[in-house]
């Protein structure tokens, strides 16, 4: 990224390159309310107004190679306040999608790659996954009022299918219990798939539409296969 | 110029007694046209009547004092009949106009007119929905609230405790240049007004510091560069629109914004925040125009024909801010043009 006090290479400016972007970036009046609202403005020199200008000027290499699009959390606050309704998070995502995949920041890249390959961001084998679910299920069954609780894995014809966020079978297993107890108390007929259970879809963050489609397709397949009508997708 | 004799006395109605309506009425009267000036409010003068003189060591040509002179002349003019607290109720169009005017909903009178000038002005943007705490925090005011305060009491005080503020922030373009509110236009007067106001406050209360948060300064005029250069010592100009305002425990205002100089987000404390709200179409302009069978433009101001810059409706003319945001001098010029068109139409 060009430092503010460096001389910028103006030959980079090409108003044509992002013309096909449908995010209204050229409507920006540089009011700066997006930057005033953004929770990560100021980190590494990032603020959304600057990024929008970069795109509007067509400075493709600066935008794609810079860390800025990856600092954004895609929370959408900027778009909410933008007087010109510029689709800033979508724009950020589109710029991210223009990066070569192996240059996508490590954690996102590796997580998504693992998810495509193994069915979840952690690369957790099926046996380990089932073991964790059953272990947590047994802990619940020991609590008063939840006697006989079991985890209905791959249950045909259940009413609800739920996906799992990878952190729930990693560092946050306690958080699995809240939903499950509610299901139990409500007498709900629910199930969880034994593999390809990943609920997060990091193609959203890396700008990878194909990966997003694959991940969503897997969930749809589970619903067809198990003949489940309702999906609970908390991610 | 002496008055021109109007052989068969013609009759016109001017709707709205702001600067545009006052000037239109006076011009018409100069041609010996009888004028009924219909003003909805309890007094003549419109918005400009609330504005304060911004002269510091010299006149800054804001135009606010131009109203009083015209107002006096209208009241004294035998050709002009002023209807206060009055509105147009009914219009029949039969070549000329038969118009029913109601007076405070109590009595009505009818009159015949050969031409009508609509000069019912603008409404200010209501900033309640913006995240700046207007109406929730007593020390967040609009530009017009501030004008009124200074006009009444001569200096700025915090409405919550009547103490003199240490730090004031102006936020520009509130409700202007804003596609989400449907107001894409620049209101044209609020940059100049805020900067002149800042200078006035600094000259009377030099211990007060003023920051102006802006997009770009839209102001023109011959002396503007000179004015702006002088202003830089007086006022801190920050090129970013702030995001939120909160009240602190000690009843000050914390405002978050992105500071483009340090390239950091900041929460800064102010004692008062002034919202430079924009000029919008008048609240009842639509209803008024529909009485004459006229539609408004997409932006909500009076529609004008591309060729003439006047409404296409025969015999109806428009002056001042019903046509779009403009300042006092321009409203006066606009009234002159409208009357000129009306005179041609009436073949005087
Ligand atoms: C805070 C602020 C600061 C400003 N500062 C400056 C400045 O420094 N310099 C400058 O040149 N300009 C300034 N302006 C702009 C200035 O106020 C306008 O240019 C001017 O008032 C426009 O006059 P007008 O006659 O078109 O409208 P208005 O002033 O709005 O007058 C319209 C009149 O019509 C009446 N009316 C409305 N509806 C009806 C109806 N249906 N029937 C009958 N009567 C009706 C209203 O009661 C009002 O009296 C400022 C404006 C604001 C808000
Ligand atoms: S809020 Fe919208 S118009 Fe304003 S600077 Fe940001 S992108 Fe541009
Ligand atoms: S979406 Fe990104 S740029 Fe917009 S406010 Fe959130 S973090 Fe900032
Ligand atoms: S033009 Fe404005 S500054 Fe000058 S005397 Fe009149 S009101 Fe005061
Ligand atoms: S005059 Fe200034 S404050 Fe008013 S709308 Fe235009 S740019 Fe914004």
mmCIF file of C-alpha atoms in Angstrom, chain B residues 23-343:
data_model
loop_
_atom_site.group_PDB
_atom_site.id
_atom_site.type_symbol
_atom_site.label_atom_id
_atom_site.label_comp_id
_atom_site.label_asym_id
_atom_site.label_seq_id
_atom_site.Cartn_x
_atom_site.Cartn_y
_atom_site.Cartn_z
ATOM 1 C CA UNK B 23 -40.642 41.246 -3.277
ATOM 2 C CA UNK B 24 -43.122 39.808 -5.764
ATOM 3 C CA UNK B 25 -45.966 41.784 -4.173
ATOM 4 C CA UNK B 26 -43.962 45.025 -4.241
ATOM 5 C CA UNK B 27 -42.945 44.563 -7.866
ATOM 6 C CA UNK B 28 -46.530 43.813 -8.930
ATOM 7 C CA UNK B 29 -47.775 46.829 -7.000
ATOM 8 C CA UNK B 30 -45.295 49.006 -8.858
ATOM 9 C CA UNK B 31 -47.177 48.146 -12.033
ATOM 10 C CA UNK B 32 -50.424 49.232 -10.365
ATOM 11 C CA UNK B 33 -51.590 45.687 -10.035
ATOM 12 C CA UNK B 34 -53.782 45.039 -7.008
ATOM 13 C CA UNK B 35 -52.243 42.360 -4.870
ATOM 14 C CA UNK B 36 -53.706 40.073 -2.248
ATOM 15 C CA UNK B 37 -50.758 38.719 -0.249
ATOM 16 C CA UNK B 38 -51.811 35.533 1.526
ATOM 17 C CA UNK B 39 -49.618 34.472 4.426
ATOM 18 C CA UNK B 40 -50.302 31.377 6.448
ATOM 19 C CA UNK B 41 -48.361 32.423 9.526
ATOM 20 C CA UNK B 42 -49.155 35.186 12.034
ATOM 21 C CA UNK B 43 -46.545 37.561 10.566
ATOM 22 C CA UNK B 44 -44.786 38.433 7.328
ATOM 23 C CA UNK B 45 -41.107 37.788 6.655
ATOM 24 C CA UNK B 46 -40.815 33.996 6.414
ATOM 25 C CA UNK B 47 -37.710 32.199 7.557
ATOM 26 C CA UNK B 48 -35.436 35.154 6.956
ATOM 27 C CA UNK B 49 -37.198 37.034 9.753
ATOM 28 C CA UNK B 50 -35.586 34.671 12.299
ATOM 29 C CA UNK B 51 -32.052 35.106 10.988
ATOM 30 C CA UNK B 52 -29.554 37.187 12.863
ATOM 31 C CA UNK B 53 -27.243 39.839 11.416
ATOM 32 C CA UNK B 54 -23.773 38.266 11.066
ATOM 33 C CA UNK B 55 -21.784 41.474 10.715
ATOM 34 C CA UNK B 56 -18.555 41.381 12.728
ATOM 35 C CA UNK B 57 -16.200 44.263 12.044
ATOM 36 C CA UNK B 58 -18.115 44.735 8.829
ATOM 37 C CA UNK B 59 -21.220 43.573 6.990
ATOM 38 C CA UNK B 60 -20.768 40.059 5.597
ATOM 39 C CA UNK B 61 -23.589 40.469 3.063
ATOM 40 C CA UNK B 62 -25.739 37.689 4.438
ATOM 41 C CA UNK B 63 -28.854 39.493 3.266
ATOM 42 C CA UNK B 64 -30.920 38.980 6.409
ATOM 43 C CA UNK B 65 -31.667 42.686 6.836
ATOM 44 C CA UNK B 66 -33.131 42.935 3.340
ATOM 45 C CA UNK B 67 -36.365 41.497 4.680
ATOM 46 C CA UNK B 68 -37.310 44.210 7.114
ATOM 47 C CA UNK B 69 -37.063 46.961 4.572
ATOM 48 C CA UNK B 70 -39.343 45.071 2.158
ATOM 49 C CA UNK B 71 -41.718 44.181 4.938
ATOM 50 C CA UNK B 72 -42.206 47.824 5.850
ATOM 51 C CA UNK B 73 -42.746 48.767 2.237
ATOM 52 C CA UNK B 74 -45.387 46.075 1.765
ATOM 53 C CA UNK B 75 -47.335 47.117 4.836
ATOM 54 C CA UNK B 76 -47.350 50.732 3.648
ATOM 55 C CA UNK B 77 -48.264 49.989 0.046
ATOM 56 C CA UNK B 78 -51.879 50.880 -0.821
ATOM 57 C CA UNK B 79 -52.004 48.372 -3.694
ATOM 58 C CA UNK B 80 -51.226 45.423 -1.427
ATOM 59 C CA UNK B 81 -53.762 43.825 0.869
ATOM 60 C CA UNK B 82 -52.151 41.523 3.419
ATOM 61 C CA UNK B 83 -54.058 38.498 4.733
ATOM 62 C CA UNK B 84 -52.330 37.040 7.782
ATOM 63 C CA UNK B 85 -53.144 33.625 9.204
ATOM 64 C CA UNK B 86 -54.692 32.855 5.847
ATOM 65 C CA UNK B 87 -54.662 30.065 3.341
ATOM 66 C CA UNK B 88 -56.045 29.276 -0.081
ATOM 67 C CA UNK B 89 -59.040 26.959 0.230
ATOM 68 C CA UNK B 90 -60.469 26.686 -3.254
ATOM 69 C CA UNK B 91 -59.467 27.650 -6.740
ATOM 70 C CA UNK B 92 -61.641 27.826 -9.825
ATOM 71 C CA UNK B 93 -59.862 28.306 -13.072
ATOM 72 C CA UNK B 94 -61.917 30.018 -15.780
ATOM 73 C CA UNK B 95 -59.297 31.932 -17.699
ATOM 74 C CA UNK B 96 -58.738 33.913 -14.514
ATOM 75 C CA UNK B 97 -58.834 32.461 -11.019
ATOM 76 C CA UNK B 98 -61.669 32.624 -8.482
ATOM 77 C CA UNK B 99 -60.052 31.952 -5.165
ATOM 78 C CA UNK B 100 -61.463 31.389 -1.688
ATOM 79 C CA UNK B 101 -59.175 32.480 1.134
ATOM 80 C CA UNK B 102 -59.787 31.334 4.680
ATOM 81 C CA UNK B 103 -58.726 33.376 7.657
ATOM 82 C CA UNK B 104 -57.596 31.198 10.564
ATOM 83 C CA UNK B 105 -60.329 28.762 9.588
ATOM 84 C CA UNK B 106 -62.881 31.314 10.914
ATOM 85 C CA UNK B 107 -63.982 33.517 8.064
ATOM 86 C CA UNK B 108 -63.486 33.276 4.338
ATOM 87 C CA UNK B 109 -63.305 35.776 1.524
ATOM 88 C CA UNK B 110 -63.250 35.291 -2.224
ATOM 89 C CA UNK B 111 -61.321 37.177 -4.788
ATOM 90 C CA UNK B 112 -60.747 37.132 -8.509
ATOM 91 C CA UNK B 113 -57.217 37.106 -9.821
ATOM 92 C CA UNK B 114 -55.658 37.338 -13.263
ATOM 93 C CA UNK B 115 -52.405 35.780 -12.125
ATOM 94 C CA UNK B 116 -50.995 33.921 -9.141
ATOM 95 C CA UNK B 117 -47.455 33.817 -7.777
ATOM 96 C CA UNK B 118 -46.626 30.889 -5.536
ATOM 97 C CA UNK B 119 -43.961 31.915 -3.027
ATOM 98 C CA UNK B 120 -44.729 29.691 -0.071
ATOM 99 C CA UNK B 121 -41.081 28.899 0.627
ATOM 100 C CA UNK B 122 -39.404 25.824 2.063
ATOM 101 C CA UNK B 123 -39.550 23.596 5.118
ATOM 102 C CA UNK B 124 -36.421 22.753 7.058
ATOM 103 C CA UNK B 125 -35.308 19.144 7.223
ATOM 104 C CA UNK B 126 -36.368 17.568 10.529
ATOM 105 C CA UNK B 127 -33.293 15.773 11.868
ATOM 106 C CA UNK B 128 -35.024 13.697 14.571
ATOM 107 C CA UNK B 129 -34.229 10.474 12.699
ATOM 108 C CA UNK B 130 -30.513 11.214 12.321
ATOM 109 C CA UNK B 131 -28.164 9.743 14.941
ATOM 110 C CA UNK B 132 -27.306 13.090 16.491
ATOM 111 C CA UNK B 133 -29.777 13.179 19.363
ATOM 112 C CA UNK B 134 -31.874 16.119 18.178
ATOM 113 C CA UNK B 135 -34.856 16.592 20.531
ATOM 114 C CA UNK B 136 -33.292 14.081 22.945
ATOM 115 C CA UNK B 137 -30.352 16.190 24.038
ATOM 116 C CA UNK B 138 -31.148 19.807 24.819
ATOM 117 C CA UNK B 139 -27.770 21.035 23.583
ATOM 118 C CA UNK B 140 -28.181 19.669 20.058
ATOM 119 C CA UNK B 141 -29.796 22.416 17.975
ATOM 120 C CA UNK B 142 -30.505 23.136 14.332
ATOM 121 C CA UNK B 143 -28.953 26.055 12.507
ATOM 122 C CA UNK B 144 -32.296 27.855 12.679
ATOM 123 C CA UNK B 145 -32.619 27.269 16.444
ATOM 124 C CA UNK B 146 -29.201 28.877 16.837
ATOM 125 C CA UNK B 147 -30.130 31.848 14.638
ATOM 126 C CA UNK B 148 -33.186 32.445 16.792
ATOM 127 C CA UNK B 149 -31.208 32.122 20.010
ATOM 128 C CA UNK B 150 -28.633 34.686 18.945
ATOM 129 C CA UNK B 151 -31.257 36.998 17.578
ATOM 130 C CA UNK B 152 -33.118 36.898 20.899
ATOM 131 C CA UNK B 153 -30.295 36.939 23.425
ATOM 132 C CA UNK B 154 -27.220 38.085 21.493
ATOM 133 C CA UNK B 155 -24.931 35.212 22.481
ATOM 134 C CA UNK B 156 -24.782 31.411 22.585
ATOM 135 C CA UNK B 157 -25.713 29.632 25.788
ATOM 136 C CA UNK B 158 -26.365 25.975 26.436
ATOM 137 C CA UNK B 159 -30.139 25.479 26.598
ATOM 138 C CA UNK B 160 -29.718 22.870 29.344
ATOM 139 C CA UNK B 161 -28.059 25.150 31.915
ATOM 140 C CA UNK B 162 -27.687 28.586 30.284
ATOM 141 C CA UNK B 163 -23.902 28.303 30.619
ATOM 142 C CA UNK B 164 -21.589 29.541 27.921
ATOM 143 C CA UNK B 165 -20.236 26.620 25.883
ATOM 144 C CA UNK B 166 -16.502 25.967 25.583
ATOM 145 C CA UNK B 167 -16.686 23.891 22.424
ATOM 146 C CA UNK B 168 -19.263 23.924 19.638
ATOM 147 C CA UNK B 169 -19.427 21.578 16.635
ATOM 148 C CA UNK B 170 -21.354 22.194 13.440
ATOM 149 C CA UNK B 171 -22.379 19.171 11.354
ATOM 150 C CA UNK B 172 -23.011 20.153 7.740
ATOM 151 C CA UNK B 173 -25.317 18.609 5.140
ATOM 152 C CA UNK B 174 -27.796 17.071 7.604
ATOM 153 C CA UNK B 175 -30.653 15.973 5.355
ATOM 154 C CA UNK B 176 -29.069 17.357 2.185
ATOM 155 C CA UNK B 177 -27.059 15.411 -0.402
ATOM 156 C CA UNK B 178 -28.702 12.373 1.049
ATOM 157 C CA UNK B 179 -30.287 9.845 -1.275
ATOM 158 C CA UNK B 180 -31.692 7.917 1.674
ATOM 159 C CA UNK B 181 -33.940 10.821 2.638
ATOM 160 C CA UNK B 182 -34.687 11.499 -1.037
ATOM 161 C CA UNK B 183 -32.885 14.849 -0.800
ATOM 162 C CA UNK B 184 -30.050 14.643 -3.251
ATOM 163 C CA UNK B 185 -29.633 18.367 -3.576
ATOM 164 C CA UNK B 186 -27.164 20.671 -1.910
ATOM 165 C CA UNK B 187 -29.151 23.218 0.108
ATOM 166 C CA UNK B 188 -26.713 25.925 -0.938
ATOM 167 C CA UNK B 189 -27.055 28.276 1.996
ATOM 168 C CA UNK B 190 -25.930 26.204 4.959
ATOM 169 C CA UNK B 191 -22.159 26.238 4.418
ATOM 170 C CA UNK B 192 -22.036 30.003 4.123
ATOM 171 C CA UNK B 193 -24.518 30.428 6.968
ATOM 172 C CA UNK B 194 -22.564 28.123 9.313
ATOM 173 C CA UNK B 195 -19.235 29.782 8.585
ATOM 174 C CA UNK B 196 -20.606 33.292 8.988
ATOM 175 C CA UNK B 197 -22.290 32.193 12.195
ATOM 176 C CA UNK B 198 -19.027 30.695 13.470
ATOM 177 C CA UNK B 199 -17.231 33.944 12.882
ATOM 178 C CA UNK B 200 -19.951 35.916 14.580
ATOM 179 C CA UNK B 201 -19.804 33.710 17.667
ATOM 180 C CA UNK B 202 -16.004 33.851 17.786
ATOM 181 C CA UNK B 203 -16.069 37.632 17.551
ATOM 182 C CA UNK B 204 -18.558 37.970 20.404
ATOM 183 C CA UNK B 205 -17.397 35.034 22.551
ATOM 184 C CA UNK B 206 -13.708 34.552 21.685
ATOM 185 C CA UNK B 207 -13.194 31.853 24.324
ATOM 186 C CA UNK B 208 -15.561 29.503 22.442
ATOM 187 C CA UNK B 209 -13.842 27.101 20.038
ATOM 188 C CA UNK B 210 -15.713 25.965 16.948
ATOM 189 C CA UNK B 211 -15.253 22.871 14.759
ATOM 190 C CA UNK B 212 -17.104 22.449 11.482
ATOM 191 C CA UNK B 213 -17.564 18.916 10.139
ATOM 192 C CA UNK B 214 -18.195 19.089 6.431
ATOM 193 C CA UNK B 215 -18.091 17.234 3.108
ATOM 194 C CA UNK B 216 -16.895 20.116 0.989
ATOM 195 C CA UNK B 217 -17.570 23.794 1.381
ATOM 196 C CA UNK B 218 -20.203 24.802 -1.137
ATOM 197 C CA UNK B 219 -20.265 28.500 -1.149
ATOM 198 C CA UNK B 220 -19.616 31.111 -3.682
ATOM 199 C CA UNK B 221 -19.498 34.826 -3.961
ATOM 200 C CA UNK B 222 -16.799 37.227 -4.898
ATOM 201 C CA UNK B 223 -15.246 37.584 -1.473
ATOM 202 C CA UNK B 224 -15.558 33.993 -0.432
ATOM 203 C CA UNK B 225 -11.916 33.004 -0.762
ATOM 204 C CA UNK B 226 -10.908 35.942 1.355
ATOM 205 C CA UNK B 227 -13.552 35.029 3.894
ATOM 206 C CA UNK B 228 -12.471 31.389 4.008
ATOM 207 C CA UNK B 229 -8.809 32.309 4.433
ATOM 208 C CA UNK B 230 -9.660 34.540 7.371
ATOM 209 C CA UNK B 231 -11.835 31.825 8.820
ATOM 210 C CA UNK B 232 -9.125 29.205 9.039
ATOM 211 C CA UNK B 233 -7.661 30.920 12.076
ATOM 212 C CA UNK B 234 -11.035 31.051 13.738
ATOM 213 C CA UNK B 235 -12.574 27.698 13.008
ATOM 214 C CA UNK B 236 -11.336 24.126 12.869
ATOM 215 C CA UNK B 237 -12.513 22.532 9.618
ATOM 216 C CA UNK B 238 -12.741 18.719 9.623
ATOM 217 C CA UNK B 239 -13.555 16.924 6.447
ATOM 218 C CA UNK B 240 -15.766 14.113 7.721
ATOM 219 C CA UNK B 241 -19.387 13.713 8.730
ATOM 220 C CA UNK B 242 -19.666 12.313 12.279
ATOM 221 C CA UNK B 243 -21.493 9.130 13.131
ATOM 222 C CA UNK B 244 -23.019 9.320 16.617
ATOM 223 C CA UNK B 245 -23.647 11.663 19.505
ATOM 224 C CA UNK B 246 -24.083 10.598 23.129
ATOM 225 C CA UNK B 247 -24.661 12.583 26.284
ATOM 226 C CA UNK B 248 -21.942 12.186 28.906
ATOM 227 C CA UNK B 249 -22.599 11.931 32.625
ATOM 228 C CA UNK B 250 -21.631 15.555 33.168
ATOM 229 C CA UNK B 251 -24.139 16.639 30.476
ATOM 230 C CA UNK B 252 -21.713 17.247 27.655
ATOM 231 C CA UNK B 253 -21.892 15.637 24.216
ATOM 232 C CA UNK B 254 -19.534 12.951 22.993
ATOM 233 C CA UNK B 255 -19.326 12.704 19.234
ATOM 234 C CA UNK B 256 -17.579 9.982 17.233
ATOM 235 C CA UNK B 257 -15.957 10.741 13.925
ATOM 236 C CA UNK B 258 -13.067 9.659 11.751
ATOM 237 C CA UNK B 259 -10.312 12.231 11.835
ATOM 238 C CA UNK B 260 -8.700 12.309 8.392
ATOM 239 C CA UNK B 261 -5.555 14.032 9.679
ATOM 240 C CA UNK B 262 -4.572 11.499 12.327
ATOM 241 C CA UNK B 263 -6.404 8.751 10.364
ATOM 242 C CA UNK B 264 -8.012 7.549 13.560
ATOM 243 C CA UNK B 265 -11.516 7.266 14.926
ATOM 244 C CA UNK B 266 -12.111 9.736 17.707
ATOM 245 C CA UNK B 267 -14.649 10.416 20.413
ATOM 246 C CA UNK B 268 -14.513 14.099 21.147
ATOM 247 C CA UNK B 269 -16.448 16.056 23.743
ATOM 248 C CA UNK B 270 -18.444 19.157 22.810
ATOM 249 C CA UNK B 271 -20.826 21.381 24.746
ATOM 250 C CA UNK B 272 -23.183 22.064 21.882
ATOM 251 C CA UNK B 273 -23.785 20.543 18.473
ATOM 252 C CA UNK B 274 -25.411 22.502 15.672
ATOM 253 C CA UNK B 275 -26.986 20.598 12.805
ATOM 254 C CA UNK B 276 -26.888 22.438 9.492
ATOM 255 C CA UNK B 277 -30.192 21.059 8.284
ATOM 256 C CA UNK B 278 -31.174 21.424 4.674
ATOM 257 C CA UNK B 279 -33.905 23.222 2.759
ATOM 258 C CA UNK B 280 -36.723 20.900 1.676
ATOM 259 C CA UNK B 281 -39.966 21.425 -0.227
ATOM 260 C CA UNK B 282 -42.658 23.124 1.871
ATOM 261 C CA UNK B 283 -44.857 20.784 3.867
ATOM 262 C CA UNK B 284 -48.060 21.855 2.149
ATOM 263 C CA UNK B 285 -46.604 22.705 -1.264
ATOM 264 C CA UNK B 286 -48.088 19.594 -2.789
ATOM 265 C CA UNK B 287 -51.600 20.387 -1.576
ATOM 266 C CA UNK B 288 -51.296 23.999 -2.635
ATOM 267 C CA UNK B 289 -50.108 23.129 -6.122
ATOM 268 C CA UNK B 290 -52.808 20.525 -6.577
ATOM 269 C CA UNK B 291 -55.434 23.257 -6.020
ATOM 270 C CA UNK B 292 -54.054 24.732 -9.231
ATOM 271 C CA UNK B 293 -53.901 21.357 -10.948
ATOM 272 C CA UNK B 294 -50.095 21.378 -10.816
ATOM 273 C CA UNK B 295 -47.836 18.457 -9.989
ATOM 274 C CA UNK B 296 -44.526 18.714 -8.184
ATOM 275 C CA UNK B 297 -41.174 17.691 -9.635
ATOM 276 C CA UNK B 298 -39.572 14.406 -8.580
ATOM 277 C CA UNK B 299 -37.657 16.204 -5.882
ATOM 278 C CA UNK B 300 -40.842 17.803 -4.544
ATOM 279 C CA UNK B 301 -40.326 21.417 -5.620
ATOM 280 C CA UNK B 302 -42.489 23.277 -8.143
ATOM 281 C CA UNK B 303 -42.084 21.831 -11.629
ATOM 282 C CA UNK B 304 -40.964 24.268 -14.260
ATOM 283 C CA UNK B 305 -41.010 23.925 -18.006
ATOM 284 C CA UNK B 306 -37.610 23.384 -19.598
ATOM 285 C CA UNK B 307 -38.166 26.261 -21.986
ATOM 286 C CA UNK B 308 -39.371 29.020 -19.720
ATOM 287 C CA UNK B 309 -38.130 28.004 -16.268
ATOM 288 C CA UNK B 310 -41.687 28.715 -15.086
ATOM 289 C CA UNK B 311 -44.626 26.434 -14.324
ATOM 290 C CA UNK B 312 -46.435 25.281 -17.433
ATOM 291 C CA UNK B 313 -49.777 26.245 -15.946
ATOM 292 C CA UNK B 314 -51.096 29.436 -17.525
ATOM 293 C CA UNK B 315 -51.259 32.355 -15.152
ATOM 294 C CA UNK B 316 -49.338 30.659 -12.334
ATOM 295 C CA UNK B 317 -45.778 31.713 -11.517
ATOM 296 C CA UNK B 318 -43.365 30.733 -8.794
ATOM 297 C CA UNK B 319 -40.710 32.601 -6.854
ATOM 298 C CA UNK B 320 -38.069 31.842 -4.247
ATOM 299 C CA UNK B 321 -37.415 28.555 -2.528
ATOM 300 C CA UNK B 322 -40.549 26.838 -3.867
ATOM 301 C CA UNK B 323 -38.341 26.368 -6.935
ATOM 302 C CA UNK B 324 -35.442 24.814 -5.007
ATOM 303 C CA UNK B 325 -32.932 25.807 -2.342
ATOM 304 C CA UNK B 326 -31.634 29.366 -2.684
ATOM 305 C CA UNK B 327 -30.529 32.280 -0.554
ATOM 306 C CA UNK B 328 -32.186 35.614 0.069
ATOM 307 C CA UNK B 329 -30.570 37.560 -2.751
ATOM 308 C CA UNK B 330 -31.449 34.856 -5.214
ATOM 309 C CA UNK B 331 -35.010 34.687 -3.903
ATOM 310 C CA UNK B 332 -35.323 38.412 -4.532
ATOM 311 C CA UNK B 333 -34.022 37.997 -8.066
ATOM 312 C CA UNK B 334 -36.338 35.075 -8.579
ATOM 313 C CA UNK B 335 -39.323 37.181 -7.493
ATOM 314 C CA UNK B 336 -38.287 39.839 -10.012
ATOM 315 C CA UNK B 337 -38.204 37.259 -12.786
ATOM 316 C CA UNK B 338 -41.566 35.786 -11.819
ATOM 317 C CA UNK B 339 -43.197 39.217 -11.859
ATOM 318 C CA UNK B 340 -41.618 39.999 -15.191
ATOM 319 C CA UNK B 341 -43.142 36.805 -16.626
ATOM 320 C CA UNK B 342 -46.493 37.639 -15.040
ATOM 321 C CA UNK B 343 -46.486 41.130 -16.542
#
